[in-house]
Amino acid sequence: MNTIPQANLRQAHTLVNNFFAILFVFLTLINPVFASITDVTLSEEESNEILFHIHAYYVEDLPISELSQNSLATLFEHLDPYSRYLDEGDLDAIFSTASGQYTGLGIEVEERESTLVITNTLSNSPASRAGLQKGDVLLFVNGQKVADKPLKYVSDMLRSAKKSTINLIVSRSQTNMEFALQREEISLDTVTSQLLPRGIGYVSIASFNNHTYQDVANHIKKLKSKYGRTLRGLILDLRDNPGGTLNSAVAISDLFLDSGLIVTTKGRFFDANQIYQAQRGDLLRGAPIAVLINENSASAAEILAGALQDNHRALIMGERSFGKGSVQSLIPLGEGKTALKLTTAKYFTPSGRSIDGIGIKPDVEMNKEVLSQLSKAVIMDRNNNQIKPEITNLLAKLDSHLLAEK
């Protein structure tokens, strides 16, 4: 195997240090379908560069010294599922999502048993305005059958479509429906809020991008202004939050902590080892917090929940979270048009827990059925006569915690 010149190695170290911990990978947001290394033709230099980065920065020390560039596909099979090769389109999608902007139709799609199912439509997107719904099965794109195509293929087709109007045919309740949509730039509003009775605030965070910290701070300030003084309590809803940027998770945790450890990261190279401490200044001045999580709360959402739980700052309610306790760094390749998304560290909650494959265990556990009934709409509309008695009792317990005297 050819070696990389020493100057290139120094440059690689600098690039990795600059890019380290830019992302905790989004698990479902905006359908991030990444290229497979087997689908890419790489030069010997590019292959050697990838091998070097894996050898130098991957969270585990793999015995790869005898592998050649012809073994890259096999090598990636030995890495964790979050480590990927990113082509130019993949890289652009990740940076767009992290910056809070996304150009497309606004659909999230999942591959289920050789079918492509729409799992969500973004608010204020072409998809939601056209009437596409969760559960619709994607059949045709611009007249081309996609029902039996890989998700990556369809994602690339949608992204590179030259037509101004994209025609989709979906199946809904055994009926085919046709939609004509136009791609547009969509602002990813990750935070919603509402002032509930008796001075309780409700804030829902859908994911973590570079603007989420400021959005959360602004929403809480508006709630305080609406109430006229400091909130008496806060419900922080992190259900179905797939994660996002590390810095955002740390900064939002710091909004509610006066002191203490937020999270630590540990890896094989120097800059993978970081300690994040809270600074003085609790935006709620100690008012009680209840955090809602479910099995789809992952990554950065788990960092926030873990930080508040271990610092005894919040009551965690719901079901055990996803359990993604690793850090991915973006390492640019070549001229920076492609990249390696590589797991470079594990993270640990303030008490030293690794939640990788385990998740955050809530203080108050709820079964899936009850948790699903405790929807955002139910929390926001306490006067709804359709609310079941068990949910009314749960809301009362929630209020009891949040309105407890300090």
mmCIF file of C-alpha atoms in Angstrom:
data_model
loop_
_atom_site.group_PDB
_atom_site.id
_atom_site.type_symbol
_atom_site.label_atom_id
_atom_site.label_comp_id
_atom_site.label_asym_id
_atom_site.label_seq_id
_atom_site.Cartn_x
_atom_site.Cartn_y
_atom_site.Cartn_z
ATOM 1 C CA MET A 1 0.000 0.000 0.000
ATOM 2 C CA ASN A 2 1.371 3.425 -0.934
ATOM 3 C CA THR A 3 1.945 5.917 1.844
ATOM 4 C CA ILE A 4 0.708 9.506 2.068
ATOM 5 C CA PRO A 5 3.372 12.248 2.078
ATOM 6 C CA GLN A 6 4.145 13.658 5.546
ATOM 7 C CA ALA A 7 2.887 17.126 4.563
ATOM 8 C CA ASN A 8 -0.464 15.626 3.648
ATOM 9 C CA LEU A 9 -0.614 13.852 7.017
ATOM 10 C CA ARG A 10 -0.069 17.145 8.858
ATOM 11 C CA GLN A 11 -2.788 18.766 6.752
ATOM 12 C CA ALA A 12 -5.113 15.863 7.509
ATOM 13 C CA HIS A 13 -4.570 16.287 11.258
ATOM 14 C CA THR A 14 -5.371 20.003 10.974
ATOM 15 C CA LEU A 15 -8.528 19.346 8.975
ATOM 16 C CA VAL A 16 -9.768 16.737 11.410
ATOM 17 C CA ASN A 17 -9.131 19.054 14.361
ATOM 18 C CA ASN A 18 -11.101 21.788 12.615
ATOM 19 C CA PHE A 19 -13.999 19.497 11.784
ATOM 20 C CA PHE A 20 -14.020 17.429 14.984
ATOM 21 C CA ALA A 21 -17.440 16.965 16.597
ATOM 22 C CA ILE A 22 -19.283 19.099 14.065
ATOM 23 C CA LEU A 23 -22.164 16.637 14.066
ATOM 24 C CA PHE A 24 -24.020 14.109 16.051
ATOM 25 C CA VAL A 25 -25.542 12.304 13.108
ATOM 26 C CA PHE A 26 -29.192 12.849 12.227
ATOM 27 C CA LEU A 27 -30.879 9.456 12.237
ATOM 28 C CA THR A 28 -33.989 10.288 10.214
ATOM 29 C CA LEU A 29 -34.138 14.014 9.516
ATOM 30 C CA ILE A 30 -34.575 14.950 5.852
ATOM 31 C CA ASN A 31 -33.951 11.407 4.760
ATOM 32 C CA PRO A 32 -30.108 11.386 4.829
ATOM 33 C CA VAL A 33 -29.340 8.468 2.505
ATOM 34 C CA PHE A 34 -25.579 8.247 2.081
ATOM 35 C CA ALA A 35 -23.487 6.783 -0.699
ATOM 36 C CA SER A 36 -22.066 3.286 -0.254
ATOM 37 C CA ILE A 37 -18.320 2.922 -0.666
ATOM 38 C CA THR A 38 -19.062 0.060 -3.088
ATOM 39 C CA ASP A 39 -20.900 2.490 -5.384
ATOM 40 C CA VAL A 40 -17.899 4.816 -5.713
ATOM 41 C CA THR A 41 -14.842 4.593 -7.932
ATOM 42 C CA LEU A 42 -11.821 5.828 -5.981
ATOM 43 C CA SER A 43 -8.248 6.443 -7.009
ATOM 44 C CA GLU A 44 -5.430 4.734 -5.133
ATOM 45 C CA GLU A 45 -4.584 8.048 -3.460
ATOM 46 C CA GLU A 46 -8.187 8.528 -2.282
ATOM 47 C CA SER A 47 -8.336 4.968 -0.982
ATOM 48 C CA ASN A 48 -5.084 5.436 0.925
ATOM 49 C CA GLU A 49 -6.385 8.680 2.378
ATOM 50 C CA ILE A 50 -9.529 6.950 3.683
ATOM 51 C CA LEU A 51 -7.457 4.123 5.150
ATOM 52 C CA PHE A 52 -5.212 6.627 6.903
ATOM 53 C CA HIS A 53 -8.124 8.480 8.497
ATOM 54 C CA ILE A 54 -9.726 5.279 9.733
ATOM 55 C CA HIS A 55 -6.402 4.081 11.144
ATOM 56 C CA ALA A 56 -5.706 7.432 12.829
ATOM 57 C CA TYR A 57 -9.106 8.591 14.063
ATOM 58 C CA TYR A 58 -11.658 5.788 14.280
ATOM 59 C CA VAL A 59 -12.881 5.315 17.852
ATOM 60 C CA GLU A 60 -11.533 1.751 17.986
ATOM 61 C CA ASP A 61 -8.051 0.612 16.983
ATOM 62 C CA LEU A 62 -8.663 -1.714 14.043
ATOM 63 C CA PRO A 63 -5.997 -4.065 12.667
ATOM 64 C CA ILE A 64 -6.057 -2.629 9.136
ATOM 65 C CA SER A 65 -2.340 -2.480 8.323
ATOM 66 C CA GLU A 66 -2.573 -5.373 5.865
ATOM 67 C CA LEU A 67 -5.662 -4.088 4.047
ATOM 68 C CA SER A 68 -5.338 -2.586 0.559
ATOM 69 C CA GLN A 69 -7.570 -0.164 -1.287
ATOM 70 C CA ASN A 70 -9.371 -3.170 -2.768
ATOM 71 C CA SER A 71 -10.586 -4.063 0.721
ATOM 72 C CA LEU A 72 -12.353 -0.779 1.518
ATOM 73 C CA ALA A 73 -15.840 -2.217 1.167
ATOM 74 C CA THR A 74 -14.913 -5.039 3.536
ATOM 75 C CA LEU A 75 -13.314 -2.576 5.933
ATOM 76 C CA PHE A 76 -16.446 -0.423 6.126
ATOM 77 C CA GLU A 77 -18.405 -3.519 7.081
ATOM 78 C CA HIS A 78 -16.254 -3.688 10.218
ATOM 79 C CA LEU A 79 -16.996 -0.069 11.166
ATOM 80 C CA ASP A 80 -20.086 1.008 13.073
ATOM 81 C CA PRO A 81 -23.238 1.863 11.049
ATOM 82 C CA TYR A 82 -22.711 5.628 11.497
ATOM 83 C CA SER A 83 -19.363 5.731 9.658
ATOM 84 C CA ARG A 84 -19.884 6.473 5.970
ATOM 85 C CA TYR A 85 -18.333 7.831 2.801
ATOM 86 C CA LEU A 86 -20.107 11.054 1.768
ATOM 87 C CA ASP A 87 -20.228 12.153 -1.847
ATOM 88 C CA GLU A 88 -20.673 15.797 -2.828
ATOM 89 C CA GLY A 89 -24.467 15.663 -2.606
ATOM 90 C CA ASP A 90 -24.407 13.914 0.769
ATOM 91 C CA LEU A 91 -22.014 16.495 2.183
ATOM 92 C CA ASP A 92 -24.107 19.390 0.919
ATOM 93 C CA ALA A 93 -27.253 17.870 2.459
ATOM 94 C CA ILE A 94 -25.590 17.509 5.861
ATOM 95 C CA PHE A 95 -24.284 21.091 5.917
ATOM 96 C CA SER A 96 -27.660 22.404 4.751
ATOM 97 C CA THR A 97 -29.466 20.510 7.493
ATOM 98 C CA ALA A 98 -27.002 21.627 10.159
ATOM 99 C CA SER A 99 -27.435 25.246 9.066
ATOM 100 C CA GLY A 100 -31.230 24.981 9.303
ATOM 101 C CA GLN A 101 -31.889 25.208 5.562
ATOM 102 C CA TYR A 102 -32.921 22.451 3.187
ATOM 103 C CA THR A 103 -33.803 22.527 -0.496
ATOM 104 C CA GLY A 104 -36.260 19.890 -1.578
ATOM 105 C CA LEU A 105 -39.808 18.641 -1.229
ATOM 106 C CA GLY A 106 -39.897 18.267 2.552
ATOM 107 C CA ILE A 107 -40.479 14.535 2.863
ATOM 108 C CA GLU A 108 -38.797 11.972 5.078
ATOM 109 C CA VAL A 109 -38.740 8.519 3.491
ATOM 110 C CA GLU A 110 -37.886 5.127 4.948
ATOM 111 C CA GLU A 111 -37.251 1.823 3.175
ATOM 112 C CA ARG A 112 -39.500 -0.916 4.552
ATOM 113 C CA GLU A 113 -39.447 -4.395 3.035
ATOM 114 C CA SER A 114 -38.676 -3.164 -0.503
ATOM 115 C CA THR A 115 -41.203 -0.336 -0.287
ATOM 116 C CA LEU A 116 -40.534 3.374 0.189
ATOM 117 C CA VAL A 117 -42.769 4.836 2.898
ATOM 118 C CA ILE A 118 -43.142 8.538 3.706
ATOM 119 C CA THR A 119 -42.613 8.762 7.466
ATOM 120 C CA ASN A 120 -43.070 12.537 7.841
ATOM 121 C CA THR A 121 -43.620 15.775 5.952
ATOM 122 C CA LEU A 122 -41.998 18.980 7.120
ATOM 123 C CA SER A 123 -44.277 21.816 8.108
ATOM 124 C CA ASN A 124 -44.506 24.675 5.604
ATOM 125 C CA SER A 125 -43.028 22.491 2.852
ATOM 126 C CA PRO A 126 -44.233 21.679 -0.678
ATOM 127 C CA ALA A 127 -45.098 18.162 0.519
ATOM 128 C CA SER A 128 -47.255 19.239 3.468
ATOM 129 C CA ARG A 129 -49.039 21.917 1.426
ATOM 130 C CA ALA A 130 -49.770 19.432 -1.371
ATOM 131 C CA GLY A 131 -51.311 16.977 1.077
ATOM 132 C CA LEU A 132 -48.757 14.172 1.226
ATOM 133 C CA GLN A 133 -49.141 12.221 4.460
ATOM 134 C CA LYS A 134 -47.230 9.956 6.788
ATOM 135 C CA GLY A 135 -47.724 6.368 5.623
ATOM 136 C CA ASP A 136 -48.012 7.151 1.903
ATOM 137 C CA VAL A 137 -46.062 4.613 -0.177
ATOM 138 C CA LEU A 138 -43.968 6.115 -2.965
ATOM 139 C CA LEU A 139 -44.590 4.390 -6.311
ATOM 140 C CA PHE A 140 -43.478 6.704 -9.177
ATOM 141 C CA VAL A 141 -41.247 9.775 -9.547
ATOM 142 C CA ASN A 142 -41.671 11.705 -12.812
ATOM 143 C CA GLY A 143 -43.220 8.630 -14.395
ATOM 144 C CA GLN A 144 -40.419 6.287 -13.355
ATOM 145 C CA LYS A 145 -41.284 3.354 -11.127
ATOM 146 C CA VAL A 146 -39.382 3.531 -7.842
ATOM 147 C CA ALA A 147 -41.244 1.003 -5.704
ATOM 148 C CA ASP A 148 -38.462 -1.566 -6.163
ATOM 149 C CA LYS A 149 -35.536 0.901 -6.188
ATOM 150 C CA PRO A 150 -33.026 1.449 -3.338
ATOM 151 C CA LEU A 151 -33.630 4.515 -1.191
ATOM 152 C CA LYS A 152 -30.267 6.010 -2.169
ATOM 153 C CA TYR A 153 -31.206 5.812 -5.851
ATOM 154 C CA VAL A 154 -34.538 7.571 -5.317
ATOM 155 C CA SER A 155 -32.962 10.197 -3.048
ATOM 156 C CA ASP A 156 -30.405 11.040 -5.755
ATOM 157 C CA MET A 157 -33.181 11.132 -8.374
ATOM 158 C CA LEU A 158 -35.196 13.668 -6.373
ATOM 159 C CA ARG A 159 -32.129 15.758 -5.610
ATOM 160 C CA SER A 160 -30.915 15.907 -9.219
ATOM 161 C CA ALA A 161 -34.295 16.269 -10.925
ATOM 162 C CA LYS A 162 -34.023 18.981 -13.582
ATOM 163 C CA LYS A 163 -37.745 19.476 -14.023
ATOM 164 C CA SER A 164 -39.199 22.462 -12.182
ATOM 165 C CA THR A 165 -42.199 20.299 -11.262
ATOM 166 C CA ILE A 166 -41.755 16.836 -9.756
ATOM 167 C CA ASN A 167 -44.663 14.433 -10.141
ATOM 168 C CA LEU A 168 -45.127 11.807 -7.452
ATOM 169 C CA ILE A 169 -47.578 8.934 -7.408
ATOM 170 C CA VAL A 170 -48.181 7.388 -3.992
ATOM 171 C CA SER A 171 -50.410 4.661 -2.650
ATOM 172 C CA ARG A 172 -52.703 5.547 0.246
ATOM 173 C CA SER A 173 -55.254 3.072 1.632
ATOM 174 C CA GLN A 174 -54.922 1.006 -1.572
ATOM 175 C CA THR A 175 -55.697 4.054 -3.722
ATOM 176 C CA ASN A 176 -53.115 5.673 -6.016
ATOM 177 C CA MET A 177 -52.839 9.458 -5.722
ATOM 178 C CA GLU A 178 -50.818 11.876 -7.859
ATOM 179 C CA PHE A 179 -49.091 15.032 -6.624
ATOM 180 C CA ALA A 180 -47.196 17.776 -8.491
ATOM 181 C CA LEU A 181 -44.603 19.557 -6.344
ATOM 182 C CA GLN A 182 -41.769 22.023 -6.828
ATOM 183 C CA ARG A 183 -38.515 21.898 -4.885
ATOM 184 C CA GLU A 184 -37.870 24.961 -2.744
ATOM 185 C CA GLU A 185 -35.679 26.146 0.087
ATOM 186 C CA ILE A 186 -37.265 25.176 3.383
ATOM 187 C CA SER A 187 -36.403 26.704 6.722
ATOM 188 C CA LEU A 188 -36.094 23.958 9.324
ATOM 189 C CA ASP A 189 -37.985 25.356 12.305
ATOM 190 C CA THR A 190 -36.900 22.978 15.031
ATOM 191 C CA VAL A 191 -38.539 24.685 18.029
ATOM 192 C CA THR A 192 -42.198 25.303 18.915
ATOM 193 C CA SER A 193 -43.602 26.583 22.204
ATOM 194 C CA GLN A 194 -46.722 27.594 24.066
ATOM 195 C CA LEU A 195 -47.568 29.088 27.444
ATOM 196 C CA LEU A 196 -49.750 26.682 29.399
ATOM 197 C CA PRO A 197 -52.011 27.548 32.341
ATOM 198 C CA ARG A 198 -50.477 28.619 35.674
ATOM 199 C CA GLY A 199 -47.190 29.745 34.168
ATOM 200 C CA ILE A 200 -45.962 26.425 32.763
ATOM 201 C CA GLY A 201 -44.033 26.643 29.528
ATOM 202 C CA TYR A 202 -44.017 23.989 26.814
ATOM 203 C CA VAL A 203 -41.080 23.785 24.387
ATOM 204 C CA SER A 204 -40.725 21.082 21.729
ATOM 205 C CA ILE A 205 -37.368 20.541 19.993
ATOM 206 C CA ALA A 206 -37.620 18.523 16.771
ATOM 207 C CA SER A 207 -33.851 18.346 16.130
ATOM 208 C CA PHE A 208 -30.625 20.232 16.855
ATOM 209 C CA ASN A 209 -29.064 22.497 14.244
ATOM 210 C CA ASN A 210 -26.822 25.558 14.430
ATOM 211 C CA HIS A 211 -29.793 27.838 15.210
ATOM 212 C CA THR A 212 -31.632 25.692 17.759
ATOM 213 C CA TYR A 213 -29.856 27.098 20.821
ATOM 214 C CA GLN A 214 -30.851 30.664 19.960
ATOM 215 C CA ASP A 215 -34.369 29.547 19.021
ATOM 216 C CA VAL A 216 -34.881 27.793 22.386
ATOM 217 C CA ALA A 217 -33.582 30.825 24.283
ATOM 218 C CA ASN A 218 -35.878 33.157 22.314
ATOM 219 C CA HIS A 219 -38.932 30.949 22.792
ATOM 220 C CA ILE A 220 -38.406 30.810 26.559
ATOM 221 C CA LYS A 221 -37.914 34.578 26.738
ATOM 222 C CA LYS A 222 -41.185 35.058 24.846
ATOM 223 C CA LEU A 223 -42.987 32.670 27.208
ATOM 224 C CA LYS A 224 -41.632 34.554 30.224
ATOM 225 C CA SER A 225 -42.715 37.855 28.683
ATOM 226 C CA LYS A 226 -46.192 36.485 27.984
ATOM 227 C CA TYR A 227 -46.505 35.209 31.569
ATOM 228 C CA GLY A 228 -45.063 38.424 33.002
ATOM 229 C CA ARG A 229 -42.390 36.813 35.154
ATOM 230 C CA THR A 230 -40.162 33.732 35.434
ATOM 231 C CA LEU A 231 -41.929 30.542 34.386
ATOM 232 C CA ARG A 232 -43.103 28.275 37.192
ATOM 233 C CA GLY A 233 -42.101 25.159 35.267
ATOM 234 C CA LEU A 234 -41.142 23.852 31.835
ATOM 235 C CA ILE A 235 -42.076 20.810 29.761
ATOM 236 C CA LEU A 236 -39.231 20.041 27.354
ATOM 237 C CA ASP A 237 -40.444 17.657 24.642
ATOM 238 C CA LEU A 238 -37.625 15.688 22.977
ATOM 239 C CA ARG A 239 -39.752 12.845 21.610
ATOM 240 C CA ASP A 240 -38.852 11.716 18.075
ATOM 241 C CA ASN A 241 -35.829 14.047 18.128
ATOM 242 C CA PRO A 242 -33.088 12.263 16.116
ATOM 243 C CA GLY A 243 -30.217 14.493 17.233
ATOM 244 C CA GLY A 244 -28.065 17.076 15.513
ATOM 245 C CA THR A 245 -25.030 19.173 16.343
ATOM 246 C CA LEU A 246 -22.940 18.649 19.459
ATOM 247 C CA ASN A 247 -22.474 22.347 20.188
ATOM 248 C CA SER A 248 -26.219 22.924 20.079
ATOM 249 C CA ALA A 249 -26.914 20.136 22.587
ATOM 250 C CA VAL A 250 -24.244 21.433 24.954
ATOM 251 C CA ALA A 251 -25.385 25.062 24.689
ATOM 252 C CA ILE A 252 -29.054 24.200 25.311
ATOM 253 C CA SER A 253 -28.109 22.065 28.319
ATOM 254 C CA ASP A 254 -26.191 25.049 29.659
ATOM 255 C CA LEU A 255 -29.328 27.230 29.435
ATOM 256 C CA PHE A 256 -30.824 25.284 32.358
ATOM 257 C CA LEU A 257 -27.719 24.574 34.464
ATOM 258 C CA ASP A 258 -25.889 26.884 36.862
ATOM 259 C CA SER A 259 -22.882 24.580 37.180
ATOM 260 C CA GLY A 260 -21.767 21.007 36.678
ATOM 261 C CA LEU A 261 -20.620 18.686 33.944
ATOM 262 C CA ILE A 262 -22.680 18.455 30.742
ATOM 263 C CA VAL A 263 -20.943 15.697 28.781
ATOM 264 C CA THR A 264 -17.505 14.239 28.100
ATOM 265 C CA THR A 265 -16.203 12.643 24.908
ATOM 266 C CA LYS A 266 -13.434 10.048 24.715
ATOM 267 C CA GLY A 267 -11.561 8.758 21.689
ATOM 268 C CA ARG A 268 -8.117 7.650 20.485
ATOM 269 C CA PHE A 269 -6.702 10.984 19.325
ATOM 270 C CA PHE A 270 -6.135 14.064 21.461
ATOM 271 C CA ASP A 271 -8.976 16.321 20.301
ATOM 272 C CA ALA A 272 -11.516 13.511 20.617
ATOM 273 C CA ASN A 273 -11.234 13.909 24.388
ATOM 274 C CA GLN A 274 -13.325 16.849 25.522
ATOM 275 C CA ILE A 275 -14.981 17.987 28.754
ATOM 276 C CA TYR A 276 -17.999 20.316 28.555
ATOM 277 C CA GLN A 277 -18.881 22.236 31.717
ATOM 278 C CA ALA A 278 -21.926 24.405 32.432
ATOM 279 C CA GLN A 279 -21.453 28.136 32.989
ATOM 280 C CA ARG A 280 -23.332 30.172 35.559
ATOM 281 C CA GLY A 281 -26.799 31.353 34.555
ATOM 282 C CA ASP A 282 -29.979 29.262 34.595
ATOM 283 C CA LEU A 283 -32.593 30.779 32.287
ATOM 284 C CA LEU A 284 -35.398 29.369 34.455
ATOM 285 C CA ARG A 285 -33.804 30.276 37.806
ATOM 286 C CA GLY A 286 -34.266 26.784 39.127
ATOM 287 C CA ALA A 287 -37.918 26.296 38.104
ATOM 288 C CA PRO A 288 -38.779 22.578 37.729
ATOM 289 C CA ILE A 289 -38.339 20.873 34.347
ATOM 290 C CA ALA A 290 -39.974 17.728 32.957
ATOM 291 C CA VAL A 291 -38.333 16.181 29.882
ATOM 292 C CA LEU A 292 -40.333 13.865 27.600
ATOM 293 C CA ILE A 293 -38.408 11.209 25.644
ATOM 294 C CA ASN A 294 -39.273 8.099 23.647
ATOM 295 C CA GLU A 295 -37.481 5.344 21.744
ATOM 296 C CA ASN A 296 -36.770 7.757 18.865
ATOM 297 C CA SER A 297 -35.035 10.360 21.041
ATOM 298 C CA ALA A 298 -31.396 9.954 20.028
ATOM 299 C CA SER A 299 -27.892 11.333 20.074
ATOM 300 C CA ALA A 300 -27.900 15.065 20.935
ATOM 301 C CA ALA A 301 -31.375 14.688 22.463
ATOM 302 C CA GLU A 302 -29.940 12.027 24.770
ATOM 303 C CA ILE A 303 -27.052 14.301 25.730
ATOM 304 C CA LEU A 304 -29.510 17.002 26.823
ATOM 305 C CA ALA A 305 -31.721 14.530 28.705
ATOM 306 C CA GLY A 306 -28.694 12.864 30.329
ATOM 307 C CA ALA A 307 -27.158 16.170 31.403
ATOM 308 C CA LEU A 308 -30.368 17.354 33.058
ATOM 309 C CA GLN A 309 -31.012 13.957 34.652
ATOM 310 C CA ASP A 310 -27.533 13.439 36.101
ATOM 311 C CA ASN A 311 -27.411 17.001 37.434
ATOM 312 C CA HIS A 312 -30.803 16.402 39.125
ATOM 313 C CA ARG A 313 -32.182 19.342 37.171
ATOM 314 C CA ALA A 314 -35.126 17.632 35.468
ATOM 315 C CA LEU A 315 -37.527 14.726 35.777
ATOM 316 C CA ILE A 316 -37.206 12.482 32.707
ATOM 317 C CA MET A 317 -40.508 10.931 31.626
ATOM 318 C CA GLY A 318 -41.497 8.529 28.851
ATOM 319 C CA GLU A 319 -39.758 5.428 27.523
ATOM 320 C CA ARG A 320 -36.117 4.441 27.198
ATOM 321 C CA SER A 321 -34.375 6.451 24.466
ATOM 322 C CA PHE A 322 -32.643 5.161 21.330
ATOM 323 C CA GLY A 323 -29.128 4.695 22.716
ATOM 324 C CA LYS A 324 -26.756 6.409 20.282
ATOM 325 C CA GLY A 325 -23.738 7.324 22.379
ATOM 326 C CA SER A 326 -21.104 7.996 19.735
ATOM 327 C CA VAL A 327 -19.658 11.108 18.091
ATOM 328 C CA GLN A 328 -19.192 11.434 14.340
ATOM 329 C CA SER A 329 -16.683 13.853 12.828
ATOM 330 C CA LEU A 330 -16.684 15.064 9.228
ATOM 331 C CA ILE A 331 -13.249 14.566 7.680
ATOM 332 C CA PRO A 332 -12.848 16.216 4.252
ATOM 333 C CA LEU A 333 -11.265 14.149 1.492
ATOM 334 C CA GLY A 334 -9.172 15.391 -1.390
ATOM 335 C CA GLU A 335 -10.170 18.962 -2.221
ATOM 336 C CA GLY A 336 -13.001 18.895 0.313
ATOM 337 C CA LYS A 337 -15.855 18.071 -2.060
ATOM 338 C CA THR A 338 -16.318 14.640 -0.461
ATOM 339 C CA ALA A 339 -15.824 13.526 3.110
ATOM 340 C CA LEU A 340 -15.613 10.700 5.543
ATOM 341 C CA LYS A 341 -18.210 10.667 8.316
ATOM 342 C CA LEU A 342 -16.328 8.736 10.944
ATOM 343 C CA THR A 343 -17.125 7.736 14.517
ATOM 344 C CA THR A 344 -14.241 9.301 16.447
ATOM 345 C CA ALA A 345 -15.422 9.186 20.070
ATOM 346 C CA LYS A 346 -17.936 7.896 22.578
ATOM 347 C CA TYR A 347 -19.747 10.310 24.844
ATOM 348 C CA PHE A 348 -20.504 9.917 28.525
ATOM 349 C CA THR A 349 -23.152 11.585 30.678
ATOM 350 C CA PRO A 350 -22.068 13.600 33.760
ATOM 351 C CA SER A 351 -22.212 10.503 35.980
ATOM 352 C CA GLY A 352 -19.890 8.655 33.588
ATOM 353 C CA ARG A 353 -22.558 6.570 31.851
ATOM 354 C CA SER A 354 -22.151 5.409 28.284
ATOM 355 C CA ILE A 355 -25.667 5.091 26.876
ATOM 356 C CA ASP A 356 -24.535 3.542 23.577
ATOM 357 C CA GLY A 357 -26.940 0.708 22.804
ATOM 358 C CA ILE A 358 -28.631 1.282 26.172
ATOM 359 C CA GLY A 359 -30.347 4.666 26.058
ATOM 360 C CA ILE A 360 -31.525 7.005 28.797
ATOM 361 C CA LYS A 361 -33.800 5.301 31.293
ATOM 362 C CA PRO A 362 -36.597 7.699 32.316
ATOM 363 C CA ASP A 363 -37.303 8.490 35.964
ATOM 364 C CA VAL A 364 -41.001 7.989 35.264
ATOM 365 C CA GLU A 365 -41.654 5.269 32.705
ATOM 366 C CA MET A 366 -44.734 5.261 30.470
ATOM 367 C CA ASN A 367 -45.817 2.569 28.067
ATOM 368 C CA LYS A 368 -45.854 3.348 24.359
ATOM 369 C CA GLU A 369 -49.647 3.623 24.121
ATOM 370 C CA VAL A 370 -49.978 6.141 26.954
ATOM 371 C CA LEU A 371 -46.986 8.115 25.724
ATOM 372 C CA SER A 372 -48.421 8.378 22.201
ATOM 373 C CA GLN A 373 -51.717 9.662 23.618
ATOM 374 C CA LEU A 374 -49.828 12.389 25.449
ATOM 375 C CA SER A 375 -49.375 14.263 22.170
ATOM 376 C CA LYS A 376 -48.268 17.842 21.674
ATOM 377 C CA ALA A 377 -51.864 18.839 20.915
ATOM 378 C CA VAL A 378 -53.128 17.252 24.156
ATOM 379 C CA ILE A 379 -50.453 18.981 26.236
ATOM 380 C CA MET A 380 -51.247 22.332 24.662
ATOM 381 C CA ASP A 381 -55.042 22.003 24.858
ATOM 382 C CA ARG A 382 -55.945 21.022 28.424
ATOM 383 C CA ASN A 383 -59.639 21.862 27.868
ATOM 384 C CA ASN A 384 -60.157 19.137 25.276
ATOM 385 C CA ASN A 385 -63.115 17.023 26.415
ATOM 386 C CA GLN A 386 -61.877 14.059 24.358
ATOM 387 C CA ILE A 387 -58.842 13.486 26.606
ATOM 388 C CA LYS A 388 -58.992 10.085 28.283
ATOM 389 C CA PRO A 389 -59.064 9.946 32.112
ATOM 390 C CA GLU A 390 -55.648 8.258 32.383
ATOM 391 C CA ILE A 391 -54.085 11.072 30.325
ATOM 392 C CA THR A 392 -55.841 13.686 32.457
ATOM 393 C CA ASN A 393 -54.339 12.030 35.542
ATOM 394 C CA LEU A 394 -50.906 12.001 33.907
ATOM 395 C CA LEU A 395 -51.186 15.710 33.084
ATOM 396 C CA ALA A 396 -52.142 16.347 36.711
ATOM 397 C CA LYS A 397 -49.002 14.504 37.888
ATOM 398 C CA LEU A 398 -46.938 16.498 35.419
ATOM 399 C CA ASP A 399 -48.379 19.743 36.750
ATOM 400 C CA SER A 400 -47.792 18.582 40.317
ATOM 401 C CA HIS A 401 -44.069 18.225 39.609
ATOM 402 C CA LEU A 402 -43.808 21.484 37.707
ATOM 403 C CA LEU A 403 -45.795 23.555 40.195
ATOM 404 C CA ALA A 404 -44.043 22.174 43.270
ATOM 405 C CA GLU A 405 -42.711 24.864 45.561
ATOM 406 C CA LYS A 406 -38.946 25.279 45.410
#
